[in-house]
CSV table of C-alpha atoms in Angstrom, one decimal:
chain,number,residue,atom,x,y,z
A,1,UNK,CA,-98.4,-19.6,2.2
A,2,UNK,CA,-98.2,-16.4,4.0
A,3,UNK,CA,-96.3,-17.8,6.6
A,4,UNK,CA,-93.8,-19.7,4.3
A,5,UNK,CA,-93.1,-16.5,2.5
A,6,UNK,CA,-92.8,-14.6,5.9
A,7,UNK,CA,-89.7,-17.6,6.4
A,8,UNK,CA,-88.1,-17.1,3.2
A,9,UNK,CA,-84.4,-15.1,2.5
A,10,UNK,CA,-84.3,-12.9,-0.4
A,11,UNK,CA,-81.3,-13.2,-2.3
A,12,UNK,CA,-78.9,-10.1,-1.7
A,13,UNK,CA,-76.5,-9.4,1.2
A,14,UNK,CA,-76.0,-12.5,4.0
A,15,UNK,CA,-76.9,-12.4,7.2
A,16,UNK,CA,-74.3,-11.2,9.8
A,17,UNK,CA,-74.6,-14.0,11.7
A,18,UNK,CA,-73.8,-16.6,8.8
A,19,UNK,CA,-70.8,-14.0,7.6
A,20,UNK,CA,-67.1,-16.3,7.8
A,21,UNK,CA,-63.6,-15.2,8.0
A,22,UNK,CA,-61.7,-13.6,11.0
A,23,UNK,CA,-63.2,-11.2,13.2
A,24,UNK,CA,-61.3,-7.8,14.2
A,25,UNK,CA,-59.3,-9.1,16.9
A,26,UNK,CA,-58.5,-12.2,15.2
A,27,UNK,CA,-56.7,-10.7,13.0
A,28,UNK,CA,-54.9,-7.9,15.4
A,29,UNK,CA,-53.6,-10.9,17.0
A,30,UNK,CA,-52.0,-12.0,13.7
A,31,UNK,CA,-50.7,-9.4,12.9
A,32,UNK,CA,-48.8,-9.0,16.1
A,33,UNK,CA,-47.4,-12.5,16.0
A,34,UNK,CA,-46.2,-12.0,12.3
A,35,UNK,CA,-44.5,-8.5,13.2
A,36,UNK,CA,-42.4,-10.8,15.8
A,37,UNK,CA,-41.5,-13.5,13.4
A,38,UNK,CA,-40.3,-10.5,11.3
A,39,UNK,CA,-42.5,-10.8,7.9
A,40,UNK,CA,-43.3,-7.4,8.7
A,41,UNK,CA,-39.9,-5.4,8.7
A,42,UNK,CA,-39.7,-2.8,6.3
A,43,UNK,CA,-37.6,-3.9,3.2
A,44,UNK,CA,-35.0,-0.6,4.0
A,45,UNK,CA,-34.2,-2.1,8.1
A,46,UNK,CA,-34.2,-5.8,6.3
A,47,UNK,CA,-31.6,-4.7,3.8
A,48,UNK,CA,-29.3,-2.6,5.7
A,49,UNK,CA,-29.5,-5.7,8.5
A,50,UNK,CA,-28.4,-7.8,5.3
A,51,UNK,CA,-25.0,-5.6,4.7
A,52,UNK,CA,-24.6,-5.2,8.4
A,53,UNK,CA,-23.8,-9.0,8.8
A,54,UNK,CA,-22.1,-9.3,5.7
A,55,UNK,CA,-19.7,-6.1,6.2
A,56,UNK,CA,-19.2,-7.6,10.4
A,57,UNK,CA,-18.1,-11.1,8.5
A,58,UNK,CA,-15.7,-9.0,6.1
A,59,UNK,CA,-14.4,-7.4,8.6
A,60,UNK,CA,-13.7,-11.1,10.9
A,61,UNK,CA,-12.4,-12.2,8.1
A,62,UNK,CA,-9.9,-9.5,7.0
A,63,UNK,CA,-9.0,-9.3,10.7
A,64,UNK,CA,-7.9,-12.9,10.7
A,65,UNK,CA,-6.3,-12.9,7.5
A,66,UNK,CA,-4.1,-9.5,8.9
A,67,UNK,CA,-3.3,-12.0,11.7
A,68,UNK,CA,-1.8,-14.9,9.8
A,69,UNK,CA,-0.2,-12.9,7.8
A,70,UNK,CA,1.6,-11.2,10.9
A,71,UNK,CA,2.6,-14.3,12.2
A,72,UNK,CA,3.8,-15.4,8.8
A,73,UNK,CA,5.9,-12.2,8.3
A,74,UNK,CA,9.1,-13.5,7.0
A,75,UNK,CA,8.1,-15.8,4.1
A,76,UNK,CA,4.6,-13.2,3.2
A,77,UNK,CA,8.1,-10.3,2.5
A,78,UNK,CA,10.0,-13.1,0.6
A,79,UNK,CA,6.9,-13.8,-1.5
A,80,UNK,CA,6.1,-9.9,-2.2
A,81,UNK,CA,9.8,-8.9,-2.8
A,82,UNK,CA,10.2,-12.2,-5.4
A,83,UNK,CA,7.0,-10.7,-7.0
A,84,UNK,CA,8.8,-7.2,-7.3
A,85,UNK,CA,12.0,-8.5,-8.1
A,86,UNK,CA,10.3,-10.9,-11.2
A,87,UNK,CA,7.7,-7.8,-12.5
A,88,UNK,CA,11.2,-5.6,-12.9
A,89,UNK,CA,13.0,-8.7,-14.7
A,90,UNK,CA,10.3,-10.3,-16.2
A,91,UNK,CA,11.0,-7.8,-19.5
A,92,UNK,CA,14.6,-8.0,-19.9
A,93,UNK,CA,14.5,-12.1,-19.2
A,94,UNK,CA,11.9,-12.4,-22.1
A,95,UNK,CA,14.0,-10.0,-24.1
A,96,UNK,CA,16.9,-12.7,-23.9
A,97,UNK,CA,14.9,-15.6,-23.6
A,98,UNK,CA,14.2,-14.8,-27.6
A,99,UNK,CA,18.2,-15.7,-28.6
A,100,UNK,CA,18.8,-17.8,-25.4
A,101,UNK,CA,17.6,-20.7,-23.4
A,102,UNK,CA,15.1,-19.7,-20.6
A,103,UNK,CA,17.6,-20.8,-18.1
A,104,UNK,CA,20.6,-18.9,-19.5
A,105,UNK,CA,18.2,-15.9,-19.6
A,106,UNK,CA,17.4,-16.0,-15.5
A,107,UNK,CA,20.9,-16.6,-14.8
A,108,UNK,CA,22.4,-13.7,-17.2
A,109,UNK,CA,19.5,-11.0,-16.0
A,110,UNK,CA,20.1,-11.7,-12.4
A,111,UNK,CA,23.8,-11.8,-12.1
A,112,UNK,CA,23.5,-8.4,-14.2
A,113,UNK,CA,20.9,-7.0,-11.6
A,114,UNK,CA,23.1,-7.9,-8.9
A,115,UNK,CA,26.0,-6.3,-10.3
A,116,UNK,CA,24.3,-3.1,-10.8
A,117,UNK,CA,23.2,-3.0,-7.3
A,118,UNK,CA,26.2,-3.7,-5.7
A,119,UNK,CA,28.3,-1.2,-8.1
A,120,UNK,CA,25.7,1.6,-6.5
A,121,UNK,CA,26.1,0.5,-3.1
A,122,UNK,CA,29.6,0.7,-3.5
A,123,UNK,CA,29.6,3.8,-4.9
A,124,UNK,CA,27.6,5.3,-2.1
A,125,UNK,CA,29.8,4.1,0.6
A,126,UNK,CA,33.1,4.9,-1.0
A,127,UNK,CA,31.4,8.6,-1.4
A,128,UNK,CA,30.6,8.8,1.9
A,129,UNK,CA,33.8,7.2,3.2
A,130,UNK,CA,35.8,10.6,0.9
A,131,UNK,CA,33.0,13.3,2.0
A,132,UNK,CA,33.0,11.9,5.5
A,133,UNK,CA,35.6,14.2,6.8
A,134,UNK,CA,35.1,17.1,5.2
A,135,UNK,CA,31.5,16.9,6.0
A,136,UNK,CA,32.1,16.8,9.7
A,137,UNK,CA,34.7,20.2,9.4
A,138,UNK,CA,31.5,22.0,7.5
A,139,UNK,CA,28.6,20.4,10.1
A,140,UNK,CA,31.1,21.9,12.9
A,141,UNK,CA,31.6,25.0,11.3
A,142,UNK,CA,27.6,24.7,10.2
A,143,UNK,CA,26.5,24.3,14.0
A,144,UNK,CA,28.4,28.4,14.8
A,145,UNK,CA,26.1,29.2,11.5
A,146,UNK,CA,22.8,27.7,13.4
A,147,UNK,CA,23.7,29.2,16.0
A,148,UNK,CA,24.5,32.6,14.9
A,149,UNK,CA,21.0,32.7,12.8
A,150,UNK,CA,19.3,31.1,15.8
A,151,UNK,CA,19.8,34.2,18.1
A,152,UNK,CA,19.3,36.4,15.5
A,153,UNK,CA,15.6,38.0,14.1
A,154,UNK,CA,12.9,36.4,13.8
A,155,UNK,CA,14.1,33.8,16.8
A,156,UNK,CA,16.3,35.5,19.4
A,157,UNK,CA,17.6,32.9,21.1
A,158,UNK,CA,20.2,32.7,23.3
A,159,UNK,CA,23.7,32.7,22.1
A,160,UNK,CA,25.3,28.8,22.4
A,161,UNK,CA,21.7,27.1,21.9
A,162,UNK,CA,22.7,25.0,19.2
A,163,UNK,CA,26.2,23.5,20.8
A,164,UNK,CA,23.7,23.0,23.9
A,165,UNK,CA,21.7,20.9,21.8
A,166,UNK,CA,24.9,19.2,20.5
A,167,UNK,CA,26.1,18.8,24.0
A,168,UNK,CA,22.6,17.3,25.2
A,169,UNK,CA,22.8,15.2,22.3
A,170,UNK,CA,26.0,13.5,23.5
A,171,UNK,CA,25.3,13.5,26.8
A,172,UNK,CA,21.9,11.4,26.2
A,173,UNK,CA,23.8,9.2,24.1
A,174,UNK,CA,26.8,8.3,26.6
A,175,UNK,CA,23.9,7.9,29.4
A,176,UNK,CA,22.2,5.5,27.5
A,177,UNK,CA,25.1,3.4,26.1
A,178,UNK,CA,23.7,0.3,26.9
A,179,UNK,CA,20.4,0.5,25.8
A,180,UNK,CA,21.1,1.8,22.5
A,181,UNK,CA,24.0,-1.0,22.6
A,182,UNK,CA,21.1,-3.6,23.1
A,183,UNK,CA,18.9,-1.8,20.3
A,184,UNK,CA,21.5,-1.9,18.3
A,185,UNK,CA,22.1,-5.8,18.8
A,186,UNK,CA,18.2,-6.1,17.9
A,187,UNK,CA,18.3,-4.2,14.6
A,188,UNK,CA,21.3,-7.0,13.7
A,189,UNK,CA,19.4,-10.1,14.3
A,190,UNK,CA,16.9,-8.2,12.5
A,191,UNK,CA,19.0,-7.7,9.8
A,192,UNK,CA,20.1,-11.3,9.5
A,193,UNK,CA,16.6,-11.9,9.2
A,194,UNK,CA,15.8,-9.5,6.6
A,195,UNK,CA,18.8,-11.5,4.6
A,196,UNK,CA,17.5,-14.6,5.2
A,197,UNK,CA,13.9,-13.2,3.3
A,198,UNK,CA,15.7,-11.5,1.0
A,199,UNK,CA,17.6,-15.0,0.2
A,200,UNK,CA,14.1,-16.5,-0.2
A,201,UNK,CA,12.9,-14.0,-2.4
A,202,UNK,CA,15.6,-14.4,-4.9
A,203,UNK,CA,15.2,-18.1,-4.8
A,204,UNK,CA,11.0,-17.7,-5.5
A,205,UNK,CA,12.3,-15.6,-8.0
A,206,UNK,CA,14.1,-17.7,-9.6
A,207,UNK,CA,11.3,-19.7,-10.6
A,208,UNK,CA,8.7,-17.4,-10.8
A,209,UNK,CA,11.1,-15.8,-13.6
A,210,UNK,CA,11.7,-19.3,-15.3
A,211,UNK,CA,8.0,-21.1,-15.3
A,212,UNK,CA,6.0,-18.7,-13.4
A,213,UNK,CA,3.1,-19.0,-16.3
A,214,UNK,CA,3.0,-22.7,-15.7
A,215,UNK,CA,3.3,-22.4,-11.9
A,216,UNK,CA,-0.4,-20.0,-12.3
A,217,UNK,CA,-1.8,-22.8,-15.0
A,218,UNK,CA,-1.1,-25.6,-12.6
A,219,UNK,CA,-2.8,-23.8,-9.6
A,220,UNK,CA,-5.7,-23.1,-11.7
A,221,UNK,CA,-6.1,-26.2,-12.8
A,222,UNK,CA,-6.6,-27.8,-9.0
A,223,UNK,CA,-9.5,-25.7,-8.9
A,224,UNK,CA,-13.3,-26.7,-9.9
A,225,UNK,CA,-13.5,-26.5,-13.7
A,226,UNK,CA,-16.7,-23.8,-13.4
A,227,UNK,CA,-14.2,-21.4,-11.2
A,228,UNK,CA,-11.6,-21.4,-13.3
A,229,UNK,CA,-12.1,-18.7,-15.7
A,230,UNK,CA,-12.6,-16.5,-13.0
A,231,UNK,CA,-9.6,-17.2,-11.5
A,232,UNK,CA,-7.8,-16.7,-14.5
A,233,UNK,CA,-9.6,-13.3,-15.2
A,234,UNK,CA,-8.7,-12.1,-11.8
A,235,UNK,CA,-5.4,-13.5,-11.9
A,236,UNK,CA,-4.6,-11.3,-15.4
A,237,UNK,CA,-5.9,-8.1,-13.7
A,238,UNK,CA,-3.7,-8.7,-10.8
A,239,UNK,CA,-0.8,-9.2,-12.1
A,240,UNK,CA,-1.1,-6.5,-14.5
A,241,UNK,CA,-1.7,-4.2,-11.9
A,242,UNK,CA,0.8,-5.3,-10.0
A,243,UNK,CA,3.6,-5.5,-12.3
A,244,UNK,CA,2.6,-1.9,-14.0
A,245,UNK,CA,2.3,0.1,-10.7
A,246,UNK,CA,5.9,-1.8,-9.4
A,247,UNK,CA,7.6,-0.5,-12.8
A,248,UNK,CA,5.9,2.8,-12.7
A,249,UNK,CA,6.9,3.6,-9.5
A,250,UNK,CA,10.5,2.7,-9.9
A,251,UNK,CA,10.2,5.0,-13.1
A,252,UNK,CA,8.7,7.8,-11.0
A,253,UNK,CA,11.5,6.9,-8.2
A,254,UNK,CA,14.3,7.1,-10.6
A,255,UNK,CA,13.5,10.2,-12.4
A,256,UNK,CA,12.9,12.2,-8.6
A,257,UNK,CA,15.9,10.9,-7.1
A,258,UNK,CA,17.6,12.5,-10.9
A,259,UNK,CA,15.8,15.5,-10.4
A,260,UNK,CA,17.2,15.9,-7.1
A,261,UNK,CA,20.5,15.0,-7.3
A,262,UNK,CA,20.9,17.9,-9.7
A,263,UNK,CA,19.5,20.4,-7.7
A,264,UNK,CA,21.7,19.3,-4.4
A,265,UNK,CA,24.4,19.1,-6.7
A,266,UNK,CA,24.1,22.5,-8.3
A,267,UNK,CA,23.2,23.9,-4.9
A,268,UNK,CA,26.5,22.1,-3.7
A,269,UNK,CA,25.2,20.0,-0.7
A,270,UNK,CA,27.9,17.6,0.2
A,271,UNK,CA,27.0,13.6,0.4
A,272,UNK,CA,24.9,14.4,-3.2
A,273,UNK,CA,24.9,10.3,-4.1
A,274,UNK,CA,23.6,9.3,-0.6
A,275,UNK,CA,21.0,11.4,-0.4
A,276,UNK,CA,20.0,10.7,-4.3
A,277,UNK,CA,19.9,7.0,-3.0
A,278,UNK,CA,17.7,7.7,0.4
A,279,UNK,CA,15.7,9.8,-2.4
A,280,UNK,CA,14.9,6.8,-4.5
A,281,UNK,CA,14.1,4.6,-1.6
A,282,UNK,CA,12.0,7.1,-0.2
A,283,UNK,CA,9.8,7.6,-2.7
A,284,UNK,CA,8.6,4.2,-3.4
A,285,UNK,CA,6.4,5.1,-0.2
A,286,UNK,CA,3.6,7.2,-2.0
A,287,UNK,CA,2.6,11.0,-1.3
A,288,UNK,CA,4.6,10.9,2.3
A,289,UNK,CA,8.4,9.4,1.2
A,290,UNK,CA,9.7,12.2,-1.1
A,291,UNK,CA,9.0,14.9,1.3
A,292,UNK,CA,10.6,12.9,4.6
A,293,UNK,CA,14.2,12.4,2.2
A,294,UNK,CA,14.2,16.2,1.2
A,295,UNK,CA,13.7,17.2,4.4
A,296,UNK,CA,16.8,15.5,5.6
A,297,UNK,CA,18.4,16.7,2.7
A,298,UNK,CA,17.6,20.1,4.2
A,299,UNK,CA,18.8,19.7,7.6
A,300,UNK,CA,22.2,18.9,5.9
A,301,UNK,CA,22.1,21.4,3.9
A,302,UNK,CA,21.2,24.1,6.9
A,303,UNK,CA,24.6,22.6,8.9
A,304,UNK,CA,27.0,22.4,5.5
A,305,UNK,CA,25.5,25.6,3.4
A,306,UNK,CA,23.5,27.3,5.7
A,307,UNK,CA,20.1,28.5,6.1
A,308,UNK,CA,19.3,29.9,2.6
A,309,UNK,CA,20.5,27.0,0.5
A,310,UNK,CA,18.4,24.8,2.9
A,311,UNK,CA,15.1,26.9,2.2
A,312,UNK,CA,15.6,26.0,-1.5
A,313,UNK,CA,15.9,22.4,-0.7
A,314,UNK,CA,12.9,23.0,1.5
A,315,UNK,CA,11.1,24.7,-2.3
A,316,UNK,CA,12.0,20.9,-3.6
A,317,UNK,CA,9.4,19.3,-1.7
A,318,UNK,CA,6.9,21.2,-3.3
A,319,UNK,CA,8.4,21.2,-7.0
A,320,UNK,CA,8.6,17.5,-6.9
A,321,UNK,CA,5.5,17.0,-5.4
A,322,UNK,CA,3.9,19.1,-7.9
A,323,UNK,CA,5.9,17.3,-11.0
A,324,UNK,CA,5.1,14.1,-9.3
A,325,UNK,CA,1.5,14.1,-8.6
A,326,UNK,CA,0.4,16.2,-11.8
A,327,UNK,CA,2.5,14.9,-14.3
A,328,UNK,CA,4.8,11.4,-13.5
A,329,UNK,CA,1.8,9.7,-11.9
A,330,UNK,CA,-1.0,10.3,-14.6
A,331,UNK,CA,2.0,9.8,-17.5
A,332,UNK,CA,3.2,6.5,-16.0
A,333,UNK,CA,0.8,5.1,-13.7
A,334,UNK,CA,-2.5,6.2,-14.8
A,335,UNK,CA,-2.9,3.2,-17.3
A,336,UNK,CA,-2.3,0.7,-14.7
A,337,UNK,CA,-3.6,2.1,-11.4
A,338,UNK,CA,-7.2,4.3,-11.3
A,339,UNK,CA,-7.1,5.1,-7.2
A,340,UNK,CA,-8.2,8.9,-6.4
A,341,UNK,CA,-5.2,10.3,-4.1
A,342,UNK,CA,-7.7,10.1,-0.6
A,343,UNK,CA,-7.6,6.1,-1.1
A,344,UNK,CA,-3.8,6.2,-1.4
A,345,UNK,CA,-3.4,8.4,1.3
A,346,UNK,CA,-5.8,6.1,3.6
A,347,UNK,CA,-4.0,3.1,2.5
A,348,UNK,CA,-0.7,4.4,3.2
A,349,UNK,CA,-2.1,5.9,6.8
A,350,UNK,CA,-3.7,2.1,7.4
A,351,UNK,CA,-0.5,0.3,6.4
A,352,UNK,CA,1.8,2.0,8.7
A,353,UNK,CA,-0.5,1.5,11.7
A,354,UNK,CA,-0.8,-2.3,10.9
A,355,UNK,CA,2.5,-3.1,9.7
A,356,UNK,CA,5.2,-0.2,10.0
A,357,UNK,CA,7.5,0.8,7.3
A,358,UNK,CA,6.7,-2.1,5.7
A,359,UNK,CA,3.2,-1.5,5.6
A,360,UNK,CA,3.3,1.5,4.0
A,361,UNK,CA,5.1,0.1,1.4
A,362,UNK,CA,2.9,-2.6,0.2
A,363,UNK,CA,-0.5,-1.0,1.0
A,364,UNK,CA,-0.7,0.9,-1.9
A,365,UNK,CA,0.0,-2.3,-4.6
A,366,UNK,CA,-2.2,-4.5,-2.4
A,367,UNK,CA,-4.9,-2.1,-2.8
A,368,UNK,CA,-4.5,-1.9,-6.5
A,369,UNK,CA,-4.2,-5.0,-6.9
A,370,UNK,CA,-7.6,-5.8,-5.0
A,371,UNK,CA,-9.1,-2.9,-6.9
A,372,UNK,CA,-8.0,-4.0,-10.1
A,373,UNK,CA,-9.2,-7.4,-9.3
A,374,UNK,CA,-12.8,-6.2,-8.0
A,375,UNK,CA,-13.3,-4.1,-11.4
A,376,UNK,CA,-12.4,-7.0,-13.7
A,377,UNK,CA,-14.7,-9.8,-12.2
A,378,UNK,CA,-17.5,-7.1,-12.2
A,379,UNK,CA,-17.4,-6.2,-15.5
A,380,UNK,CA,-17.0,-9.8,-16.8
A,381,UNK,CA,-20.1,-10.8,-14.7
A,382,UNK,CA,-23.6,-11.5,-15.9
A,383,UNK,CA,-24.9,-8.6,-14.3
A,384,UNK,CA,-22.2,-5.9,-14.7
């Protein structure tokens, strides 16, 4: 008995010997194998790995997109200028669509837009063709002026620097006759070409103008049934972006180039319509096109008027600027496009590095529009 209750366990705490489970370097060693499976990272590396691929795939992707588009350059420009040219009509062809067939309607608006266009061009070239030679008596007689305030205080310059200038000017020119002659053989086959897009565009025009609503339903509709109100969604925002930043900034564009052509005119700068013009085409390139057509405004007003009236067309640049960033832009673009000046400035820096002049013109829409676009499908999700 004694011995059997010398053999007996008391129940309590096991024996280390009968203990089961891992021992210590068991489970180092499994540790270490799932640190490099990566069931270890901390959630922080794992997400910003997460955004890292997805931003590098954005980024292949918007790369190859810029690509195609490149190589597609003609009939991309046909497609944007036939979505300009039907946001601008789309109001007066619905206007007359109310009393007249559709068709009638596109055919009457156009042939009314054309007309208008080509009575301003006209205009501006039989102006110039009147001013022309009494322009180039006041530049000649405006280069002695230059010159005369040139070597005067603060610049002392030598006497004769402008007619040097002049001079070295046509000397350039008559040494490099034949390269400008080939440059200039370029620009016209790439003017033919920018007829031939501009030929396309009015023909997309046509029928965006006519059925463009069914055109968007019948795209829609070759899509999956579960996509499609998003698709419609996003197609709305767009094109209300779109269209309302196009007739804002014609607004805005019209109402500088105004504003400037009274000032030149009351200043009495010759070729007043031509510059009004350049001033309207200008400015449809945001924050940087206003300024560029003034300041050539004021290098013909230095030759014609002299050096005081071209200071005060030099003030312009900062009156408009300040009536057109404090109160055209919030009065007739701030219920269509939200973007802080910074991201218009970028996207106006980005599109002339990718694409020119004509980058520059359609970053800023093509940025709304993706904006626009981006808000309305995150408000209308689940989780927005």
């Amino acid at each position: 008995m004694t011995a059997g209750r010398g053999r007996s366990r008391r129940p309590g705490r096991p024996r280390t010997a009968l203990r089961t489970g891992p021992d210590r370097a068991t489970r180092r060693a499994a540790t270490r194998t799932t640190d490099r499976t990566g069931e270890r990272v901390p959630p922080g590396l794992r997400t910003a790995a997460g955004y890292a691929w997805r931003l590098v795939a954005l980024g292949v992707s918007a790369y190859l997109a810029v690509t195609v588009l490149s190589r597609l350059q003609l009939p991309v420009i046909a497609v944007f200028l036939a979505l300009v040219i039907t946001s601008v009509l789309r109001p007066p062809v619905d206007l007359l669509a109310r009393a007249l067939p559709r068709s009638l309607a596109v055919l009457f608006t156009l042939v009314g837009s054309a007309v208008l266009v080509g009575g301003i061009l006209a205009l501006v070239g039989t102006t110039v063709a009147v001013e022309w030679g009494r322009l180039g008596d006041e530049l000649h007689g405006g280069f002695g002026r230059i010159d005369r305030w040139l070597s005067g205080a603060p610049f002392h310059l030598r006497p004769g620097a402008a007619g040097d200038l002049r001079s070295r000017i046509g000397d350039y020119l008559s040494a490099h006759r034949s390269a400008l002659l080939s440059t200039a053989l370029s620009g016209a086959g790439r003017a033919v070409e920018l007829l031939t897009g501009l030929a396309l565009a009015v023909f997309c025009a046509i029928f965006f103008l006519h059925s463009g609503d069914r055109m968007w339903s019948w795209g829609v509709h070759q899509l999956p049934t579960r996509t499609r109100p998003v698709w419609q969604r996003a197609g709305q925002a767009a094109w209300h972006t779109f269209a309302g930043y196009t007739r804002g900034v014609l607004i805005v564009a019209a109402t500088n180039a105004v504003l400037v052509g009274i000032a030149l005119a009351v200043l009495r700068v010759p070729l007043v319509l031509p510059l009004v013009v350049l001033e309207f085409v200008a400015t449809l390139i945001p924050l940087i096109g206003s300024p560029i057509a003034l300041a050539i405004a004021a290098l013909v007003a230095l030759a014609a008027r002299g050096p005081v009236v071209a200071l005060l067309v030099l003030g312009l640049i900062v009156v408009i600027g300040q009536i057109e960033g404090h109160l055209l832009h919030p009065l007739v673009l701030g219920w269509s496009v939200r973007i802080h000046p910074v991201a218009i400035a970028l996207s106006v820096a980005g599109g002339a590095v990718l694409g020119g002049v004509l980058g520059a013109l359609v970053a800023v829409p093509v940025v709304s529009v993706a904006w626009a676009v981006t808000g309305a499908l995150r408000h209308d999700s689940p989780d927005g």
